[in-house]
Amino acid sequence: MPSHRGIIRLVALGAVALGTLTLSACSYTEEAKPKSGNYLATQPDSGPAGGEIEDGISLQDTHVPALARLDSALLAALQSAAADAQASGVAMHVSSGWRSAAYQQRLFDEAVVKYGSVDEASKWVHSPSLSKHVSGQAVDIGPTDADDWLIQHGSDYGLCQTYANEMWHFELATTPGGECPPQLSNPSDERAEG
């Protein structure tokens, strides 16, 4: 049976060996070193310039690309709705607005991993070619009480919740005071053109 000293030596040698492996596995050149912990920061046309929002932003932050690149009529309707919601005691922020194709592709790729298939991912996230976020014609709103308020009053501004499984997703889908079209069950459903 090995002595305590023998066991300690084996553990110490193992730690040294493991430390050497760990150091060599983590080494990289300064050029290859990630500049941020955020995946998008290392991708072209991503981060804030690609429409990423770390936390919700005010509808007055129009210098932020996620708002600056929204359709102007959508932005105006949202700002008007947010002012009225605030007057009713409901604070509203944008959690996602315009998105670059690169950012949208990343979201779609992550959804494929999360849900296990393209078909399942498509129930939650569109590819860049289909996303109304990429064209600046969709916005995600928070928090939940603001979503509830907008679901009840959004059509007064032309804003509609377009997907039943995404209470936060709104588009300018009717004229102010008009009737919203029936919701699709999820983004993979297609609206019949009539």
PDB file of C-alpha atoms in Angstrom:
ATOM      1  CA  MET A   1       0.000   0.000   0.000  1.00  0.00           C
ATOM      2  CA  PRO A   2       1.462   3.422  -0.883  1.00  0.00           C
ATOM      3  CA  SER A   3       2.441   5.765   1.910  1.00  0.00           C
ATOM      4  CA  HIS A   4       0.860   9.173   2.459  1.00  0.00           C
ATOM      5  CA  ARG A   5       3.999  10.781   1.031  1.00  0.00           C
ATOM      6  CA  GLY A   6       3.730   8.636  -2.087  1.00  0.00           C
ATOM      7  CA  ILE A   7       0.109   9.636  -2.579  1.00  0.00           C
ATOM      8  CA  ILE A   8       0.937  13.305  -2.056  1.00  0.00           C
ATOM      9  CA  ARG A   9       3.733  13.066  -4.638  1.00  0.00           C
ATOM     10  CA  LEU A  10       1.401  11.446  -7.149  1.00  0.00           C
ATOM     11  CA  VAL A  11      -1.246  14.115  -6.604  1.00  0.00           C
ATOM     12  CA  ALA A  12       1.366  16.876  -6.888  1.00  0.00           C
ATOM     13  CA  LEU A  13       2.793  15.389 -10.097  1.00  0.00           C
ATOM     14  CA  GLY A  14      -0.719  15.050 -11.502  1.00  0.00           C
ATOM     15  CA  ALA A  15      -1.493  18.678 -10.689  1.00  0.00           C
ATOM     16  CA  VAL A  16       1.699  19.849 -12.359  1.00  0.00           C
ATOM     17  CA  ALA A  17       0.977  17.734 -15.431  1.00  0.00           C
ATOM     18  CA  LEU A  18      -2.595  18.970 -15.581  1.00  0.00           C
ATOM     19  CA  GLY A  19      -1.483  22.574 -15.161  1.00  0.00           C
ATOM     20  CA  THR A  20       0.949  22.187 -18.064  1.00  0.00           C
ATOM     21  CA  LEU A  21      -1.792  20.750 -20.261  1.00  0.00           C
ATOM     22  CA  THR A  22      -4.202  23.468 -19.250  1.00  0.00           C
ATOM     23  CA  LEU A  23      -1.717  26.229 -19.966  1.00  0.00           C
ATOM     24  CA  SER A  24      -0.809  24.881 -23.383  1.00  0.00           C
ATOM     25  CA  ALA A  25      -4.464  24.326 -24.296  1.00  0.00           C
ATOM     26  CA  CYS A  26      -5.366  27.905 -23.404  1.00  0.00           C
ATOM     27  CA  SER A  27      -2.440  29.621 -25.072  1.00  0.00           C
ATOM     28  CA  TYR A  28      -3.097  31.801 -28.109  1.00  0.00           C
ATOM     29  CA  THR A  29      -1.498  34.678 -29.897  1.00  0.00           C
ATOM     30  CA  GLU A  30      -2.507  38.181 -28.938  1.00  0.00           C
ATOM     31  CA  GLU A  31      -4.146  38.633 -32.369  1.00  0.00           C
ATOM     32  CA  ALA A  32      -6.367  35.589 -31.850  1.00  0.00           C
ATOM     33  CA  LYS A  33      -7.301  36.557 -28.304  1.00  0.00           C
ATOM     34  CA  PRO A  34     -11.048  37.305 -28.064  1.00  0.00           C
ATOM     35  CA  LYS A  35     -11.612  41.023 -27.534  1.00  0.00           C
ATOM     36  CA  SER A  36     -14.800  40.456 -25.537  1.00  0.00           C
ATOM     37  CA  GLY A  37     -16.679  37.685 -23.797  1.00  0.00           C
ATOM     38  CA  ASN A  38     -19.573  38.408 -26.148  1.00  0.00           C
ATOM     39  CA  TYR A  39     -19.650  36.142 -29.222  1.00  0.00           C
ATOM     40  CA  LEU A  40     -21.164  38.882 -31.377  1.00  0.00           C
ATOM     41  CA  ALA A  41     -18.281  41.228 -30.685  1.00  0.00           C
ATOM     42  CA  THR A  42     -16.015  38.889 -32.668  1.00  0.00           C
ATOM     43  CA  GLN A  43     -18.342  38.649 -35.666  1.00  0.00           C
ATOM     44  CA  PRO A  44     -18.641  41.067 -38.592  1.00  0.00           C
ATOM     45  CA  ASP A  45     -21.597  43.455 -38.483  1.00  0.00           C
ATOM     46  CA  SER A  46     -22.513  42.496 -34.936  1.00  0.00           C
ATOM     47  CA  GLY A  47     -22.663  43.879 -31.425  1.00  0.00           C
ATOM     48  CA  PRO A  48     -24.471  47.205 -31.087  1.00  0.00           C
ATOM     49  CA  ALA A  49     -23.632  48.075 -34.722  1.00  0.00           C
ATOM     50  CA  GLY A  50     -25.480  44.913 -35.771  1.00  0.00           C
ATOM     51  CA  GLY A  51     -28.514  45.693 -33.626  1.00  0.00           C
ATOM     52  CA  GLU A  52     -27.632  43.796 -30.464  1.00  0.00           C
ATOM     53  CA  ILE A  53     -29.125  45.267 -27.293  1.00  0.00           C
ATOM     54  CA  GLU A  54     -27.601  44.144 -23.992  1.00  0.00           C
ATOM     55  CA  ASP A  55     -30.493  45.445 -21.882  1.00  0.00           C
ATOM     56  CA  GLY A  56     -33.741  47.089 -22.850  1.00  0.00           C
ATOM     57  CA  ILE A  57     -33.415  50.587 -24.290  1.00  0.00           C
ATOM     58  CA  SER A  58     -35.753  53.560 -24.290  1.00  0.00           C
ATOM     59  CA  LEU A  59     -37.645  54.416 -27.451  1.00  0.00           C
ATOM     60  CA  GLN A  60     -35.881  57.780 -27.260  1.00  0.00           C
ATOM     61  CA  ASP A  61     -32.452  56.167 -27.832  1.00  0.00           C
ATOM     62  CA  THR A  62     -32.728  56.710 -31.594  1.00  0.00           C
ATOM     63  CA  HIS A  63     -28.940  56.928 -31.994  1.00  0.00           C
ATOM     64  CA  VAL A  64     -28.710  53.182 -31.265  1.00  0.00           C
ATOM     65  CA  PRO A  65     -28.731  51.190 -34.553  1.00  0.00           C
ATOM     66  CA  ALA A  66     -31.458  48.825 -33.258  1.00  0.00           C
ATOM     67  CA  LEU A  67     -33.799  51.850 -33.288  1.00  0.00           C
ATOM     68  CA  ALA A  68     -32.129  54.092 -35.866  1.00  0.00           C
ATOM     69  CA  ARG A  69     -32.560  51.442 -38.561  1.00  0.00           C
ATOM     70  CA  LEU A  70     -36.197  50.641 -37.786  1.00  0.00           C
ATOM     71  CA  ASP A  71     -38.836  51.610 -40.312  1.00  0.00           C
ATOM     72  CA  SER A  72     -39.637  55.256 -39.498  1.00  0.00           C
ATOM     73  CA  ALA A  73     -43.408  54.670 -39.333  1.00  0.00           C
ATOM     74  CA  LEU A  74     -42.894  51.754 -36.933  1.00  0.00           C
ATOM     75  CA  LEU A  75     -40.616  53.840 -34.717  1.00  0.00           C
ATOM     76  CA  ALA A  76     -43.080  56.758 -34.643  1.00  0.00           C
ATOM     77  CA  ALA A  77     -45.974  54.424 -33.728  1.00  0.00           C
ATOM     78  CA  LEU A  78     -43.894  52.824 -30.972  1.00  0.00           C
ATOM     79  CA  GLN A  79     -42.834  56.177 -29.536  1.00  0.00           C
ATOM     80  CA  SER A  80     -46.435  57.371 -29.447  1.00  0.00           C
ATOM     81  CA  ALA A  81     -47.593  54.127 -27.808  1.00  0.00           C
ATOM     82  CA  ALA A  82     -44.747  54.245 -25.264  1.00  0.00           C
ATOM     83  CA  ALA A  83     -45.666  57.814 -24.267  1.00  0.00           C
ATOM     84  CA  ASP A  84     -49.294  56.822 -23.721  1.00  0.00           C
ATOM     85  CA  ALA A  85     -48.305  53.652 -21.861  1.00  0.00           C
ATOM     86  CA  GLN A  86     -46.036  55.739 -19.604  1.00  0.00           C
ATOM     87  CA  ALA A  87     -48.946  58.111 -18.914  1.00  0.00           C
ATOM     88  CA  SER A  88     -50.896  55.006 -17.807  1.00  0.00           C
ATOM     89  CA  GLY A  89     -48.056  54.019 -15.480  1.00  0.00           C
ATOM     90  CA  VAL A  90     -46.555  51.349 -17.747  1.00  0.00           C
ATOM     91  CA  ALA A  91     -42.895  51.631 -18.676  1.00  0.00           C
ATOM     92  CA  MET A  92     -41.943  50.234 -22.083  1.00  0.00           C
ATOM     93  CA  HIS A  93     -38.541  49.411 -23.548  1.00  0.00           C
ATOM     94  CA  VAL A  94     -37.206  47.768 -26.681  1.00  0.00           C
ATOM     95  CA  SER A  95     -35.404  44.489 -26.121  1.00  0.00           C
ATOM     96  CA  SER A  96     -34.723  43.959 -29.830  1.00  0.00           C
ATOM     97  CA  GLY A  97     -35.350  46.046 -32.919  1.00  0.00           C
ATOM     98  CA  TRP A  98     -33.510  46.137 -36.228  1.00  0.00           C
ATOM     99  CA  ARG A  99     -30.938  43.328 -36.543  1.00  0.00           C
ATOM    100  CA  SER A 100     -28.167  42.803 -39.059  1.00  0.00           C
ATOM    101  CA  ALA A 101     -28.301  39.636 -41.142  1.00  0.00           C
ATOM    102  CA  ALA A 102     -25.190  38.397 -39.277  1.00  0.00           C
ATOM    103  CA  TYR A 103     -26.850  38.877 -35.893  1.00  0.00           C
ATOM    104  CA  GLN A 104     -30.089  37.252 -37.085  1.00  0.00           C
ATOM    105  CA  GLN A 105     -28.117  34.292 -38.453  1.00  0.00           C
ATOM    106  CA  ARG A 106     -26.436  33.851 -35.082  1.00  0.00           C
ATOM    107  CA  LEU A 107     -29.807  33.876 -33.308  1.00  0.00           C
ATOM    108  CA  PHE A 108     -31.150  31.330 -35.783  1.00  0.00           C
ATOM    109  CA  ASP A 109     -28.071  29.094 -35.410  1.00  0.00           C
ATOM    110  CA  GLU A 110     -28.379  29.222 -31.605  1.00  0.00           C
ATOM    111  CA  ALA A 111     -32.070  28.291 -31.872  1.00  0.00           C
ATOM    112  CA  VAL A 112     -31.215  25.277 -34.040  1.00  0.00           C
ATOM    113  CA  VAL A 113     -28.823  24.067 -31.339  1.00  0.00           C
ATOM    114  CA  LYS A 114     -31.307  24.820 -28.553  1.00  0.00           C
ATOM    115  CA  TYR A 115     -34.348  23.196 -30.198  1.00  0.00           C
ATOM    116  CA  GLY A 116     -32.507  20.412 -32.036  1.00  0.00           C
ATOM    117  CA  SER A 117     -33.649  21.064 -35.612  1.00  0.00           C
ATOM    118  CA  VAL A 118     -34.231  23.781 -38.187  1.00  0.00           C
ATOM    119  CA  ASP A 119     -37.982  23.065 -38.146  1.00  0.00           C
ATOM    120  CA  GLU A 120     -38.251  23.498 -34.372  1.00  0.00           C
ATOM    121  CA  ALA A 121     -35.972  26.565 -34.357  1.00  0.00           C
ATOM    122  CA  SER A 122     -38.133  28.160 -37.063  1.00  0.00           C
ATOM    123  CA  LYS A 123     -41.044  28.215 -34.627  1.00  0.00           C
ATOM    124  CA  TRP A 124     -39.114  30.820 -32.610  1.00  0.00           C
ATOM    125  CA  VAL A 125     -36.617  32.533 -34.908  1.00  0.00           C
ATOM    126  CA  HIS A 126     -36.627  33.351 -38.613  1.00  0.00           C
ATOM    127  CA  SER A 127     -33.621  33.013 -40.862  1.00  0.00           C
ATOM    128  CA  PRO A 128     -32.179  36.373 -41.994  1.00  0.00           C
ATOM    129  CA  SER A 129     -33.960  36.185 -45.353  1.00  0.00           C
ATOM    130  CA  LEU A 130     -37.377  35.957 -43.648  1.00  0.00           C
ATOM    131  CA  SER A 131     -36.908  38.071 -40.519  1.00  0.00           C
ATOM    132  CA  LYS A 132     -38.787  41.345 -40.302  1.00  0.00           C
ATOM    133  CA  HIS A 133     -36.198  42.426 -37.723  1.00  0.00           C
ATOM    134  CA  VAL A 134     -33.583  42.436 -40.510  1.00  0.00           C
ATOM    135  CA  SER A 135     -35.783  44.676 -42.671  1.00  0.00           C
ATOM    136  CA  GLY A 136     -36.510  46.969 -39.687  1.00  0.00           C
ATOM    137  CA  GLN A 137     -40.210  46.107 -39.646  1.00  0.00           C
ATOM    138  CA  ALA A 138     -40.423  44.298 -36.288  1.00  0.00           C
ATOM    139  CA  VAL A 139     -39.611  45.028 -32.675  1.00  0.00           C
ATOM    140  CA  ASP A 140     -39.576  43.091 -29.416  1.00  0.00           C
ATOM    141  CA  ILE A 141     -40.958  44.963 -26.409  1.00  0.00           C
ATOM    142  CA  GLY A 142     -40.560  44.454 -22.682  1.00  0.00           C
ATOM    143  CA  PRO A 143     -41.286  44.067 -19.847  1.00  0.00           C
ATOM    144  CA  THR A 144     -44.325  41.788 -19.720  1.00  0.00           C
ATOM    145  CA  ASP A 145     -46.699  44.480 -18.436  1.00  0.00           C
ATOM    146  CA  ALA A 146     -45.726  46.635 -21.438  1.00  0.00           C
ATOM    147  CA  ASP A 147     -46.442  43.666 -23.734  1.00  0.00           C
ATOM    148  CA  ASP A 148     -49.860  43.263 -22.099  1.00  0.00           C
ATOM    149  CA  TRP A 149     -50.561  46.975 -22.528  1.00  0.00           C
ATOM    150  CA  LEU A 150     -49.502  46.892 -26.177  1.00  0.00           C
ATOM    151  CA  ILE A 151     -51.560  43.768 -26.886  1.00  0.00           C
ATOM    152  CA  GLN A 152     -54.632  45.630 -25.559  1.00  0.00           C
ATOM    153  CA  HIS A 153     -53.934  49.054 -27.099  1.00  0.00           C
ATOM    154  CA  GLY A 154     -51.445  48.485 -29.923  1.00  0.00           C
ATOM    155  CA  SER A 155     -53.964  48.519 -32.756  1.00  0.00           C
ATOM    156  CA  ASP A 156     -54.747  52.153 -31.821  1.00  0.00           C
ATOM    157  CA  TYR A 157     -51.241  52.874 -33.180  1.00  0.00           C
ATOM    158  CA  GLY A 158     -51.255  50.227 -35.944  1.00  0.00           C
ATOM    159  CA  LEU A 159     -49.129  47.870 -33.822  1.00  0.00           C
ATOM    160  CA  CYS A 160     -50.003  44.189 -33.665  1.00  0.00           C
ATOM    161  CA  GLN A 161     -48.690  41.105 -31.918  1.00  0.00           C
ATOM    162  CA  THR A 162     -48.175  38.905 -34.971  1.00  0.00           C
ATOM    163  CA  TYR A 163     -47.193  35.564 -33.380  1.00  0.00           C
ATOM    164  CA  ALA A 164     -49.245  33.874 -30.672  1.00  0.00           C
ATOM    165  CA  ASN A 165     -46.129  32.308 -29.117  1.00  0.00           C
ATOM    166  CA  GLU A 166     -44.239  35.622 -28.895  1.00  0.00           C
ATOM    167  CA  MET A 167     -46.149  38.143 -26.798  1.00  0.00           C
ATOM    168  CA  TRP A 168     -43.200  40.548 -27.109  1.00  0.00           C
ATOM    169  CA  HIS A 169     -43.026  40.690 -30.944  1.00  0.00           C
ATOM    170  CA  PHE A 170     -44.866  43.569 -32.641  1.00  0.00           C
ATOM    171  CA  GLU A 171     -45.159  44.813 -36.191  1.00  0.00           C
ATOM    172  CA  LEU A 172     -46.935  47.714 -37.848  1.00  0.00           C
ATOM    173  CA  ALA A 173     -49.635  45.469 -39.336  1.00  0.00           C
ATOM    174  CA  THR A 174     -52.720  47.676 -39.576  1.00  0.00           C
ATOM    175  CA  THR A 175     -53.652  51.318 -39.868  1.00  0.00           C
ATOM    176  CA  PRO A 176     -53.976  53.224 -36.578  1.00  0.00           C
ATOM    177  CA  GLY A 177     -57.331  52.283 -35.069  1.00  0.00           C
ATOM    178  CA  GLY A 178     -57.660  49.359 -37.467  1.00  0.00           C
ATOM    179  CA  GLU A 179     -58.040  45.692 -36.714  1.00  0.00           C
ATOM    180  CA  CYS A 180     -54.993  43.484 -36.341  1.00  0.00           C
ATOM    181  CA  PRO A 181     -54.793  40.445 -38.597  1.00  0.00           C
ATOM    182  CA  PRO A 182     -55.221  37.043 -36.944  1.00  0.00           C
ATOM    183  CA  GLN A 183     -52.027  35.968 -35.186  1.00  0.00           C
ATOM    184  CA  LEU A 184     -49.927  33.224 -36.643  1.00  0.00           C
ATOM    185  CA  SER A 185     -49.247  30.443 -34.156  1.00  0.00           C
ATOM    186  CA  ASN A 186     -45.468  30.962 -34.573  1.00  0.00           C
ATOM    187  CA  PRO A 187     -42.933  32.371 -37.061  1.00  0.00           C
ATOM    188  CA  SER A 188     -42.876  29.158 -39.136  1.00  0.00           C
ATOM    189  CA  ASP A 189     -46.538  29.599 -40.101  1.00  0.00           C
ATOM    190  CA  GLU A 190     -47.195  31.463 -43.309  1.00  0.00           C
ATOM    191  CA  ARG A 191     -49.963  33.981 -43.737  1.00  0.00           C
ATOM    192  CA  ALA A 192     -52.164  33.171 -46.707  1.00  0.00           C
ATOM    193  CA  GLU A 193     -51.958  35.894 -49.306  1.00  0.00           C
ATOM    194  CA  GLY A 194     -55.451  36.803 -50.349  1.00  0.00           C
TER     195      GLY A 194
END
